[in-house]
Amino acid sequence: KYFRKAVKNSKGKLKAQTIYSLGYLLIRKEEELNEVSRLISGFKKTEGELPLRLKFIEGRLLCAEGKFKKTMEIVEEELKKDLSPEMRRHFLTLGGLATQQNEEHEEAIRYFQECIDIAREEKDKLHEAMFMNNKGFSLFLIDRHREALEELEESLSVSTKLKIGHFEYYCLLNLS
């Protein structure tokens, strides 16, 4: 309710940030994809070119809609740019998820490994564990079970040490 009001009453960078936050939430919950699409289209009409964070949301939307080729066009275009480690990781994650869902698992593994490398450089154990879990799942899907098991067990170990219960659940689910 409040996000929608903020979108309606804002302009420029503030509007972009509000749409990013609302879009991220709605896509993550896999709800109201049409509203996210409408917000992105509306921003393009009133403000012009999408800022980086909204390009990411547009990519997430396309991926959620199963439009993997269009998603990857955005990912590849943005990864050519000089991005902050955070935004680079966002687009790499999106590339990994899109290729994984499109059953291009070797490519997904490559994207997730790059995410793992960035998380390690930043000493970000939470994200490292998340990407190891994603990579492990892709390895499993192409019958590389020993490697998958190693990734998933390491992800579970890190998650357990960090006491992230909901993430431990996903690790255990993938291990099972």
CSV table of C-alpha atoms in Angstrom, one decimal:
chain,number,residue,atom,x,y,z
A,1,LYS,CA,0.0,0.0,0.0
A,2,TYR,CA,2.7,2.5,1.0
A,3,PHE,CA,5.1,1.5,-1.7
A,4,ARG,CA,2.4,2.0,-4.3
A,5,LYS,CA,1.6,5.5,-2.9
A,6,ALA,CA,5.3,6.3,-2.9
A,7,VAL,CA,5.7,5.3,-6.5
A,8,LYS,CA,2.7,7.5,-7.5
A,9,ASN,CA,4.1,10.5,-5.6
A,10,SER,CA,7.8,10.3,-6.5
A,11,LYS,CA,10.0,11.1,-9.5
A,12,GLY,CA,13.5,10.4,-10.8
A,13,LYS,CA,15.9,8.5,-8.6
A,14,LEU,CA,13.5,8.3,-5.7
A,15,LYS,CA,10.8,6.8,-8.0
A,16,ALA,CA,13.4,4.3,-9.4
A,17,GLN,CA,14.4,3.2,-5.9
A,18,THR,CA,10.8,2.8,-4.8
A,19,ILE,CA,10.0,0.7,-8.0
A,20,TYR,CA,13.1,-1.4,-7.4
A,21,SER,CA,12.1,-2.2,-3.8
A,22,LEU,CA,8.5,-2.9,-4.6
A,23,GLY,CA,9.4,-4.9,-7.8
A,24,TYR,CA,11.9,-6.9,-5.9
A,25,LEU,CA,9.4,-7.8,-3.2
A,26,LEU,CA,6.6,-8.7,-5.7
A,27,ILE,CA,8.8,-10.8,-7.9
A,28,ARG,CA,10.4,-12.6,-5.0
A,29,LYS,CA,6.9,-13.5,-3.8
A,30,GLU,CA,6.0,-14.5,-7.3
A,31,GLU,CA,3.0,-12.2,-7.1
A,32,GLU,CA,1.6,-9.4,-9.2
A,33,LEU,CA,4.1,-9.7,-12.1
A,34,ASN,CA,1.7,-7.6,-14.2
A,35,GLU,CA,2.0,-4.8,-11.7
A,36,VAL,CA,5.8,-4.9,-11.9
A,37,SER,CA,5.6,-4.9,-15.7
A,38,ARG,CA,3.3,-1.9,-15.6
A,39,LEU,CA,5.6,0.0,-13.2
A,40,ILE,CA,8.6,-0.7,-15.4
A,41,SER,CA,6.7,0.4,-18.6
A,42,GLY,CA,5.4,3.5,-16.8
A,43,PHE,CA,8.9,4.5,-15.7
A,44,LYS,CA,10.2,4.1,-19.2
A,45,LYS,CA,7.4,6.4,-20.5
A,46,THR,CA,7.8,9.1,-17.9
A,47,GLU,CA,11.5,9.0,-17.0
A,48,GLY,CA,13.2,7.5,-20.1
A,49,GLU,CA,15.9,4.9,-19.9
A,50,LEU,CA,15.9,2.5,-17.0
A,51,PRO,CA,18.6,3.0,-14.3
A,52,LEU,CA,20.7,0.0,-13.5
A,53,ARG,CA,18.6,-1.3,-10.6
A,54,LEU,CA,15.5,-1.2,-12.7
A,55,LYS,CA,17.2,-3.0,-15.5
A,56,PHE,CA,17.9,-5.7,-12.9
A,57,ILE,CA,14.2,-5.8,-11.9
A,58,GLU,CA,13.2,-5.9,-15.6
A,59,GLY,CA,15.5,-8.9,-16.0
A,60,ARG,CA,14.0,-10.6,-12.9
A,61,LEU,CA,10.5,-10.0,-14.3
A,62,LEU,CA,11.4,-11.5,-17.6
A,63,CYS,CA,13.0,-14.5,-15.9
A,64,ALA,CA,9.9,-15.0,-13.7
A,65,GLU,CA,7.8,-15.0,-16.9
A,66,GLY,CA,10.0,-17.6,-18.5
A,67,LYS,CA,11.5,-15.3,-21.0
A,68,PHE,CA,15.1,-16.5,-20.6
A,69,LYS,CA,16.5,-15.2,-23.9
A,70,LYS,CA,15.4,-11.7,-23.1
A,71,THR,CA,16.7,-12.0,-19.6
A,72,MET,CA,20.1,-13.1,-20.8
A,73,GLU,CA,20.3,-10.2,-23.2
A,74,ILE,CA,19.9,-7.8,-20.3
A,75,VAL,CA,22.4,-9.8,-18.2
A,76,GLU,CA,25.1,-9.9,-20.9
A,77,GLU,CA,24.6,-6.2,-21.8
A,78,GLU,CA,25.0,-5.2,-18.2
A,79,LEU,CA,27.9,-7.5,-17.4
A,80,LYS,CA,30.0,-5.7,-20.1
A,81,LYS,CA,29.9,-2.6,-17.9
A,82,ASP,CA,32.0,-1.6,-15.0
A,83,LEU,CA,29.6,-2.6,-12.1
A,84,SER,CA,30.0,-2.5,-8.4
A,85,PRO,CA,30.6,-6.0,-6.9
A,86,GLU,CA,27.1,-5.9,-5.5
A,87,MET,CA,25.4,-5.2,-8.9
A,88,ARG,CA,27.8,-7.5,-10.7
A,89,ARG,CA,26.7,-10.3,-8.3
A,90,HIS,CA,23.0,-9.4,-8.9
A,91,PHE,CA,23.3,-9.8,-12.6
A,92,LEU,CA,25.5,-12.9,-12.3
A,93,THR,CA,22.9,-14.4,-10.0
A,94,LEU,CA,20.1,-13.5,-12.5
A,95,GLY,CA,22.2,-15.1,-15.3
A,96,GLY,CA,22.6,-18.2,-13.2
A,97,LEU,CA,19.0,-18.5,-12.3
A,98,ALA,CA,17.8,-17.9,-15.9
A,99,THR,CA,20.2,-20.5,-17.4
A,100,GLN,CA,19.4,-23.0,-14.6
A,101,GLN,CA,15.7,-22.6,-15.3
A,102,ASN,CA,16.4,-22.9,-19.0
A,103,GLU,CA,18.3,-26.2,-18.3
A,104,GLU,CA,21.6,-24.7,-19.4
A,105,HIS,CA,23.3,-26.1,-16.3
A,106,GLU,CA,27.0,-25.8,-17.3
A,107,GLU,CA,26.4,-22.1,-17.9
A,108,ALA,CA,24.5,-21.7,-14.7
A,109,ILE,CA,27.4,-23.3,-12.8
A,110,ARG,CA,29.8,-20.8,-14.4
A,111,TYR,CA,27.6,-17.9,-13.3
A,112,PHE,CA,27.2,-19.2,-9.7
A,113,GLN,CA,31.0,-19.8,-9.5
A,114,GLU,CA,31.6,-16.2,-10.4
A,115,CYS,CA,29.1,-15.2,-7.6
A,116,ILE,CA,31.0,-17.5,-5.2
A,117,ASP,CA,34.3,-15.8,-6.1
A,118,ILE,CA,32.9,-12.3,-5.5
A,119,ALA,CA,31.4,-13.4,-2.1
A,120,ARG,CA,34.7,-14.8,-1.1
A,121,GLU,CA,36.5,-11.6,-2.1
A,122,GLU,CA,34.1,-9.7,0.0
A,123,LYS,CA,34.3,-12.2,2.8
A,124,ASP,CA,30.5,-12.6,2.6
A,125,LYS,CA,29.8,-16.1,4.0
A,126,LEU,CA,26.1,-15.8,3.7
A,127,HIS,CA,26.1,-15.2,0.0
A,128,GLU,CA,28.9,-17.6,-0.6
A,129,ALA,CA,26.7,-20.3,1.0
A,130,MET,CA,23.7,-19.3,-1.1
A,131,PHE,CA,25.6,-19.5,-4.4
A,132,MET,CA,27.3,-22.8,-3.4
A,133,ASN,CA,23.8,-24.2,-2.8
A,134,ASN,CA,22.6,-22.9,-6.3
A,135,LYS,CA,25.8,-24.3,-7.9
A,136,GLY,CA,25.3,-27.6,-6.1
A,137,PHE,CA,21.8,-27.9,-7.4
A,138,SER,CA,22.9,-27.3,-11.0
A,139,LEU,CA,25.7,-29.9,-10.6
A,140,PHE,CA,23.1,-32.4,-9.3
A,141,LEU,CA,20.8,-31.8,-12.3
A,142,ILE,CA,23.6,-32.8,-14.7
A,143,ASP,CA,24.5,-35.9,-12.7
A,144,ARG,CA,27.7,-34.6,-11.3
A,145,HIS,CA,26.7,-36.0,-7.9
A,146,ARG,CA,30.0,-36.1,-6.1
A,147,GLU,CA,30.7,-32.4,-6.9
A,148,ALA,CA,27.1,-31.5,-6.0
A,149,LEU,CA,27.4,-33.2,-2.7
A,150,GLU,CA,30.6,-31.3,-1.8
A,151,GLU,CA,29.0,-27.9,-2.7
A,152,LEU,CA,25.8,-28.6,-0.9
A,153,GLU,CA,27.5,-30.0,2.3
A,154,GLU,CA,29.8,-27.0,2.4
A,155,SER,CA,26.8,-24.7,1.9
A,156,LEU,CA,25.0,-26.5,4.8
A,157,SER,CA,28.1,-26.2,7.0
A,158,VAL,CA,28.3,-22.4,6.5
A,159,SER,CA,24.6,-22.0,7.0
A,160,THR,CA,24.7,-24.0,10.2
A,161,LYS,CA,27.6,-21.9,11.5
A,162,LEU,CA,25.8,-18.7,10.7
A,163,LYS,CA,22.6,-20.0,12.3
A,164,ILE,CA,20.4,-19.3,9.3
A,165,GLY,CA,17.6,-21.8,9.8
A,166,HIS,CA,15.6,-21.1,6.7
A,167,PHE,CA,18.7,-21.4,4.6
A,168,GLU,CA,19.7,-24.6,6.3
A,169,TYR,CA,16.3,-26.0,5.2
A,170,TYR,CA,17.0,-25.2,1.5
A,171,CYS,CA,20.4,-26.9,1.8
A,172,LEU,CA,18.9,-30.0,3.4
A,173,LEU,CA,16.2,-30.0,0.8
A,174,ASN,CA,18.7,-30.0,-2.0
A,175,LEU,CA,20.9,-32.6,-0.3
A,176,SER,CA,17.9,-34.9,0.1
